[in-house]
Coordinates of C-alpha atoms in Angstrom, one line a residue:
M1 CA -31.3 -31.4 25.1
K2 CA -28.2 -31.5 27.3
K3 CA -25.9 -31.9 24.3
T4 CA -27.5 -28.9 22.6
L5 CA -27.0 -26.8 25.7
I6 CA -23.4 -27.9 26.0
V7 CA -22.7 -27.1 22.3
A8 CA -24.4 -23.7 22.7
A9 CA -22.4 -22.9 25.8
L10 CA -19.1 -23.8 24.2
G11 CA -20.0 -21.7 21.1
A12 CA -20.9 -18.8 23.3
A13 CA -17.6 -19.1 25.2
F14 CA -15.7 -19.3 22.0
V15 CA -17.3 -16.1 20.6
A16 CA -16.9 -14.3 23.9
Q17 CA -13.2 -15.1 23.9
F18 CA -12.8 -13.6 20.5
A19 CA -14.9 -10.6 21.4
A20 CA -12.7 -9.9 24.5
A21 CA -9.6 -10.1 22.4
E22 CA -11.1 -7.7 19.8
V23 CA -10.6 -10.0 16.9
T24 CA -11.9 -8.9 13.5
V25 CA -12.4 -11.2 10.5
Y26 CA -12.1 -9.4 7.2
G27 CA -11.4 -9.9 3.5
S28 CA -12.0 -8.9 -0.1
I29 CA -13.2 -10.8 -3.2
R30 CA -11.8 -9.1 -6.3
E31 CA -12.5 -10.7 -9.7
S32 CA -12.7 -9.6 -13.3
L33 CA -13.7 -11.0 -16.7
E34 CA -11.2 -9.8 -19.3
Y35 CA -10.4 -9.8 -23.0
D36 CA -6.6 -9.5 -23.3
Q37 CA -4.5 -9.1 -26.4
L38 CA -0.8 -9.4 -27.0
K39 CA 0.9 -8.6 -30.3
D40 CA 2.5 -11.8 -31.8
A41 CA 6.1 -12.2 -32.8
G42 CA 5.5 -10.8 -36.3
G43 CA 4.3 -7.5 -34.7
K44 CA 1.4 -7.3 -37.1
D45 CA -1.5 -9.2 -35.7
Y46 CA -3.1 -9.5 -32.2
K47 CA -4.2 -12.7 -30.7
G48 CA -6.8 -12.3 -28.0
E49 CA -8.4 -14.4 -25.3
V50 CA -11.0 -14.1 -22.6
Q51 CA -9.8 -14.8 -19.1
L52 CA -11.0 -14.7 -15.5
I53 CA -8.4 -12.7 -13.5
D54 CA -8.2 -12.6 -9.7
Q55 CA -7.3 -9.1 -8.6
S56 CA -5.6 -9.9 -5.3
S57 CA -8.5 -11.3 -3.3
R58 CA -7.6 -11.8 0.4
F59 CA -8.8 -13.0 3.8
G60 CA -7.5 -12.2 7.2
F61 CA -7.7 -11.8 11.0
K62 CA -6.6 -8.9 13.0
G63 CA -6.9 -7.9 16.6
S64 CA -5.5 -5.9 19.5
D65 CA -5.0 -6.1 23.3
A66 CA -4.8 -3.0 25.5
L67 CA -1.8 -2.9 27.9
D68 CA -1.8 -1.7 31.4
I69 CA 1.4 0.2 30.7
G70 CA -0.2 2.1 27.9
G71 CA -0.8 1.5 24.2
K72 CA -1.9 -1.9 22.8
V73 CA -0.5 -4.9 21.2
I74 CA -1.7 -5.3 17.6
W75 CA -1.5 -8.2 15.2
Q76 CA -2.7 -9.3 11.8
I77 CA -2.6 -12.5 9.7
E78 CA -3.5 -11.9 6.0
S79 CA -3.5 -14.5 3.3
A80 CA -4.2 -14.4 -0.5
I81 CA -7.1 -16.4 -1.8
K82 CA -7.5 -17.0 -5.5
T83 CA -10.9 -16.9 -7.1
S84 CA -9.5 -18.1 -10.4
G85 CA -6.3 -19.6 -11.7
N86 CA -4.9 -16.3 -13.2
G87 CA -3.7 -13.1 -11.6
G88 CA -3.6 -12.3 -7.9
T89 CA -0.4 -12.4 -5.8
G90 CA 0.5 -15.9 -6.7
N91 CA 1.4 -16.6 -3.1
T92 CA -1.5 -18.3 -1.3
T93 CA 0.6 -19.4 1.7
W94 CA -1.0 -18.8 5.0
G95 CA 0.1 -15.4 6.2
G96 CA 1.7 -14.7 2.8
R97 CA 0.4 -11.1 2.7
N98 CA 0.9 -8.4 5.4
T99 CA 1.3 -10.5 8.6
F100 CA 2.8 -9.0 11.7
G101 CA 2.7 -8.4 15.4
G102 CA 3.3 -4.9 16.9
W103 CA 2.8 -2.2 19.4
Q104 CA 0.7 0.9 19.0
G105 CA 0.5 4.0 21.2
D106 CA 0.3 7.8 21.1
W107 CA 3.9 7.8 19.9
G108 CA 3.1 5.8 16.7
T109 CA 3.0 2.2 15.5
V110 CA 5.8 -0.4 15.3
R111 CA 5.3 -3.6 13.3
F112 CA 7.5 -6.8 13.2
G113 CA 7.0 -9.3 10.4
N114 CA 6.0 -9.5 6.8
Y115 CA 4.9 -6.0 5.8
D116 CA 4.9 -3.5 3.0
S117 CA 7.9 -1.2 3.0
A118 CA 7.5 2.5 3.7
Y119 CA 8.4 3.1 0.1
K120 CA 5.4 1.1 -1.1
T121 CA 2.8 2.4 1.4
L122 CA 3.6 5.9 0.2
L123 CA 1.3 5.3 -2.7
T124 CA -0.9 2.4 -1.5
S125 CA -1.8 3.1 2.1
S126 CA -1.9 6.9 2.6
D127 CA -3.9 9.9 1.5
L128 CA -2.1 9.5 -1.9
S129 CA -3.7 6.1 -2.5
S130 CA -6.9 7.6 -3.8
L131 CA -4.9 9.0 -6.7
F132 CA -2.1 6.5 -7.3
D133 CA -3.8 3.2 -6.5
N134 CA -6.2 1.4 -8.9
F135 CA -9.6 -0.3 -8.6
A136 CA -8.0 -3.5 -10.1
D137 CA -4.5 -5.0 -10.6
T138 CA -5.1 -5.2 -14.4
A139 CA -4.8 -1.4 -14.5
D140 CA -2.1 -1.2 -11.9
Y141 CA 1.1 0.3 -13.3
K142 CA 3.2 -0.1 -10.1
G143 CA 5.6 -2.8 -8.8
K144 CA 8.0 -5.4 -10.1
G145 CA 8.2 -5.4 -13.9
A146 CA 5.9 -2.4 -14.2
V147 CA 6.7 1.1 -15.5
F148 CA 6.4 3.0 -12.1
A149 CA 7.2 2.5 -8.4
Q150 CA 9.4 -0.4 -9.5
L151 CA 10.8 -1.0 -6.1
N152 CA 7.5 -1.3 -4.3
S153 CA 7.9 -4.5 -2.2
R154 CA 6.7 -6.3 0.9
L155 CA 9.7 -7.0 3.2
Q156 CA 9.5 -10.6 4.5
N157 CA 11.5 -10.0 7.7
S158 CA 11.1 -6.4 8.7
V159 CA 10.7 -3.8 11.4
S160 CA 8.6 -0.8 10.5
Y161 CA 7.5 2.4 12.2
D162 CA 4.7 4.9 11.4
S163 CA 4.6 8.1 13.4
P164 CA 1.4 9.9 14.4
K165 CA 0.2 12.7 12.2
F166 CA 1.3 16.2 13.3
G167 CA -0.5 19.0 11.4
G168 CA -0.9 16.8 8.4
F169 CA 2.7 15.5 8.4
Q170 CA 3.7 11.9 9.0
V171 CA 7.0 9.9 8.7
R172 CA 7.4 6.2 8.1
G173 CA 10.4 3.9 8.1
S174 CA 11.2 0.3 7.3
W175 CA 14.2 -2.0 8.0
G176 CA 14.3 -5.3 6.1
L177 CA 16.6 -7.8 7.8
D178 CA 18.5 -10.6 6.2
Q179 CA 17.7 -13.5 8.4
N180 CA 20.6 -15.7 7.1
A181 CA 23.3 -13.1 6.5
Q182 CA 26.0 -15.5 7.9
E183 CA 25.4 -17.7 4.8
G184 CA 26.0 -15.0 2.2
N185 CA 26.3 -11.3 1.9
N186 CA 24.6 -9.2 4.5
S187 CA 21.9 -7.5 2.4
P188 CA 19.5 -5.3 4.4
I189 CA 16.9 -3.0 2.8
Y190 CA 16.1 0.5 4.2
A191 CA 13.1 2.6 3.3
A192 CA 11.7 5.9 4.5
S193 CA 8.9 8.3 3.5
A194 CA 7.5 11.6 4.5
L195 CA 3.8 12.4 3.9
Y196 CA 1.7 15.6 4.0
S197 CA -2.1 16.1 3.6
G198 CA -3.9 19.4 4.1
Y199 CA -5.8 22.2 2.3
G200 CA -6.6 20.0 -0.6
F201 CA -2.9 19.0 -1.2
V202 CA -1.4 15.6 -0.8
G203 CA 2.3 14.8 -1.1
G204 CA 4.9 12.3 -0.3
L205 CA 8.7 11.8 -0.7
G206 CA 10.1 8.2 -0.4
Y207 CA 13.6 6.8 -0.2
Y208 CA 14.8 3.2 -0.7
Y209 CA 18.2 1.6 -0.4
S210 CA 19.3 -2.0 -0.6
D211 CA 22.8 -3.3 0.1
N212 CA 24.6 -6.1 -1.8
R213 CA 21.7 -6.4 -4.2
T214 CA 21.3 -5.4 -7.8
F215 CA 18.0 -3.9 -9.1
A216 CA 16.7 -7.4 -10.1
Q217 CA 17.4 -8.7 -6.6
T218 CA 15.6 -5.9 -4.6
T219 CA 11.9 -6.4 -5.3
G220 CA 11.5 -8.6 -2.2
L221 CA 13.9 -9.3 0.7
S222 CA 14.6 -13.1 1.0
S223 CA 17.4 -14.6 3.1
A224 CA 20.8 -15.0 1.4
D225 CA 21.2 -18.2 -0.6
H226 CA 24.4 -19.9 0.5
I227 CA 26.8 -17.5 -1.4
N228 CA 30.4 -18.6 -0.9
A229 CA 33.3 -16.5 0.2
D230 CA 34.4 -16.0 -3.4
N231 CA 30.9 -14.9 -4.3
S232 CA 30.2 -18.1 -6.2
V233 CA 26.8 -19.8 -5.7
T234 CA 26.2 -23.2 -4.1
P235 CA 25.2 -25.5 -7.0
A236 CA 21.5 -25.6 -7.9
V237 CA 20.8 -22.5 -5.8
K238 CA 20.0 -19.2 -7.4
A239 CA 21.9 -16.2 -6.0
N240 CA 19.8 -13.3 -4.6
T241 CA 22.6 -11.1 -3.5
T242 CA 25.8 -9.7 -5.2
S243 CA 28.8 -8.6 -3.2
G244 CA 29.4 -4.8 -3.7
A245 CA 26.1 -4.2 -5.4
S246 CA 23.6 -1.6 -4.3
T247 CA 20.3 -0.1 -5.4
W248 CA 18.7 3.1 -4.3
A249 CA 15.7 5.1 -5.3
T250 CA 13.7 8.3 -4.7
N251 CA 10.0 8.7 -5.3
L252 CA 8.1 12.0 -5.3
A253 CA 4.3 12.1 -5.6
L254 CA 2.0 15.2 -5.5
G255 CA -1.7 15.8 -5.9
Y256 CA -4.5 18.3 -5.4
K257 CA -8.2 17.7 -4.8
F258 CA -10.7 20.3 -6.1
D259 CA -14.0 21.1 -4.3
F260 CA -16.1 19.7 -7.2
G261 CA -14.7 16.2 -7.0
L262 CA -11.7 16.4 -9.4
Q263 CA -8.3 15.2 -8.2
L264 CA -5.1 15.5 -10.2
G265 CA -1.5 14.4 -9.5
G266 CA 1.8 13.3 -10.8
G267 CA 4.8 11.2 -9.7
W268 CA 8.5 11.0 -10.4
E269 CA 10.8 8.1 -9.5
H270 CA 14.6 8.0 -9.9
I271 CA 16.5 4.7 -9.6
D272 CA 20.2 4.1 -9.4
S273 CA 21.6 0.5 -9.5
D274 CA 25.2 -0.7 -9.2
D275 CA 26.1 -4.3 -9.8
G276 CA 29.4 -4.0 -8.1
K277 CA 31.2 -3.2 -11.4
A278 CA 29.2 -0.5 -13.1
G279 CA 26.2 1.7 -12.3
S280 CA 23.2 2.9 -14.2
D281 CA 20.3 5.2 -13.5
W282 CA 16.9 6.0 -15.0
D283 CA 13.6 7.8 -14.4
N284 CA 9.9 6.8 -14.2
Y285 CA 6.9 9.1 -14.4
A286 CA 3.2 9.0 -13.8
V287 CA 0.3 11.4 -14.5
V288 CA -3.0 10.5 -12.8
G289 CA -6.5 12.0 -12.3
N290 CA -9.9 11.0 -11.0
Y291 CA -13.3 12.5 -10.9
K292 CA -16.1 11.5 -8.5
F293 CA -19.8 12.3 -9.3
G294 CA -22.6 10.7 -7.4
Q295 CA -21.9 7.0 -7.0
F296 CA -19.5 6.9 -9.9
E297 CA -15.7 7.6 -10.3
V298 CA -13.6 7.9 -13.4
Q299 CA -9.9 7.3 -13.2
G300 CA -7.2 7.9 -15.8
V301 CA -3.5 7.1 -15.7
Y302 CA -0.5 7.5 -18.0
A303 CA 2.8 6.2 -16.7
W304 CA 6.1 5.5 -18.4
S305 CA 9.7 4.3 -17.8
K306 CA 12.6 5.8 -19.7
D307 CA 15.7 3.7 -20.5
Q308 CA 15.5 1.3 -17.6
L309 CA 19.0 0.1 -16.5
G310 CA 20.4 2.9 -18.6
V311 CA 19.7 1.0 -21.8
S312 CA 18.5 3.2 -24.7
D313 CA 15.0 2.2 -25.9
N314 CA 14.5 -0.1 -22.8
S315 CA 11.4 2.0 -22.3
G316 CA 7.6 1.5 -22.0
A317 CA 4.3 3.1 -21.1
Q318 CA 1.0 2.0 -19.7
A319 CA -2.3 3.9 -20.1
S320 CA -5.6 3.1 -18.5
L321 CA -9.1 4.6 -18.2
G322 CA -11.5 3.2 -15.7
L323 CA -15.0 3.7 -14.4
V324 CA -16.3 2.4 -11.1
Y325 CA -19.8 2.3 -9.6
Y326 CA -20.1 2.2 -5.8
A327 CA -23.2 0.0 -5.4
T328 CA -22.9 -0.1 -1.6
K329 CA -20.2 0.7 1.0
Q330 CA -18.8 -2.8 0.5
T331 CA -19.4 -3.5 -3.2
R332 CA -18.3 -1.8 -6.3
F333 CA -18.4 -2.7 -10.0
Y334 CA -15.8 -1.4 -12.5
T335 CA -14.7 -1.5 -16.1
Y336 CA -11.2 -0.7 -17.5
L337 CA -9.4 -0.1 -20.7
V338 CA -5.7 -0.7 -20.5
N339 CA -3.0 -0.2 -23.1
L340 CA 0.7 -1.4 -22.7
D341 CA 3.2 0.0 -25.2
N342 CA 6.8 -1.3 -25.1
D343 CA 9.7 0.2 -27.0
S344 CA 12.1 -1.9 -29.1
K345 CA 14.0 -3.1 -26.0
G346 CA 11.2 -2.8 -23.4
K347 CA 9.5 -5.8 -21.7
F348 CA 7.2 -4.2 -19.1
K349 CA 3.9 -5.7 -17.8
N350 CA 0.8 -4.8 -15.8
N351 CA 0.5 -5.7 -12.1
S352 CA -2.0 -8.6 -12.5
G353 CA 0.2 -10.3 -15.1
S354 CA -2.6 -10.5 -17.7
L355 CA -0.4 -8.4 -20.0
T356 CA 3.0 -10.0 -19.6
P357 CA 5.2 -9.8 -22.8
D358 CA 7.0 -13.0 -23.9
Y359 CA 9.6 -10.9 -25.7
V360 CA 10.7 -7.2 -26.0
D361 CA 8.7 -4.7 -28.0
Q362 CA 5.5 -6.6 -27.4
D363 CA 2.4 -4.5 -26.7
G364 CA -0.8 -5.4 -25.0
F365 CA -4.4 -4.4 -24.6
A366 CA -7.0 -5.3 -22.0
F367 CA -10.8 -4.7 -21.6
S368 CA -11.9 -5.6 -18.1
L369 CA -15.2 -6.0 -16.3
G370 CA -15.1 -6.8 -12.6
L371 CA -16.3 -6.5 -9.1
R372 CA -14.9 -6.0 -5.6
T373 CA -16.8 -6.7 -2.5
D374 CA -15.3 -6.3 1.0
F375 CA -16.3 -7.9 4.3

């Protein structure tokens, strides 16, 4: 009896401690069953397979602590979990997703750590996300290797700021630090965005700049890899910076929500990349729409990239049509049709990686059935 009471007392103390610290446990299980096809090397036939695809399931803790001087300390530890061997973020390291400490007050929020850039949150964590984000990664057309928002990234060592909203306006900024700049080229990343929401309109303008990095080196900010004074690379180490290189981008997104549940929008992205010797630029586009009726929502997207890296026919497009059913506040079921169309020199993929070409001019098709439940 005494042992039972002791265990109960210790358990109550443990729970009370977490309650006092305002700790929240949260997560999301996201999984789909898919039939995926990729055109084979002959370009005539399709070979298909059925797969289970994780859609970026995650698990995390977050909390806050009010300060006597005003505001509160905030923190979050978020990790990817994989419900199957395919898809997802690929990084299941503890704290591999948005993980940070920070300070929040009437003046805004500052975060220090591993966090999405202001360029990325423009489309994924704002009033624009209901238009430009997807129910599942299989239909996601944004990010590294995709046809739109190609510089969306999570900055591993960063300082970010989100202002309060003033009359529907908000500004955000990010500074990605190079932790080991003394071992190579100093290669920071800067991102900023301005957002507006009001009277049915939503809009955002984003800017992104990385120094001493080519386009291929800017999708995430890692520390420099022992690059020597003559810009050669220490043997067996892959370079992730290039002296004199730079990459910058502008992203504009607009949308309007009608009273009867229809929302329409479009996006334009312009990217310039200089490898230190020559520069190139190209444009990406997206047209999106969704319609909510009862517990259902339909979403359609068509996005394309035109002559990436300034190379003619290095182009591609992704189209998707999805239907979601909101069973409860936490659980939804969805189905998607996705088509990936690469031009003769294009090699674009979808975000989950279920449609990743092995060679240029390879197209893909996916039919997906899945669920998402949050806790």
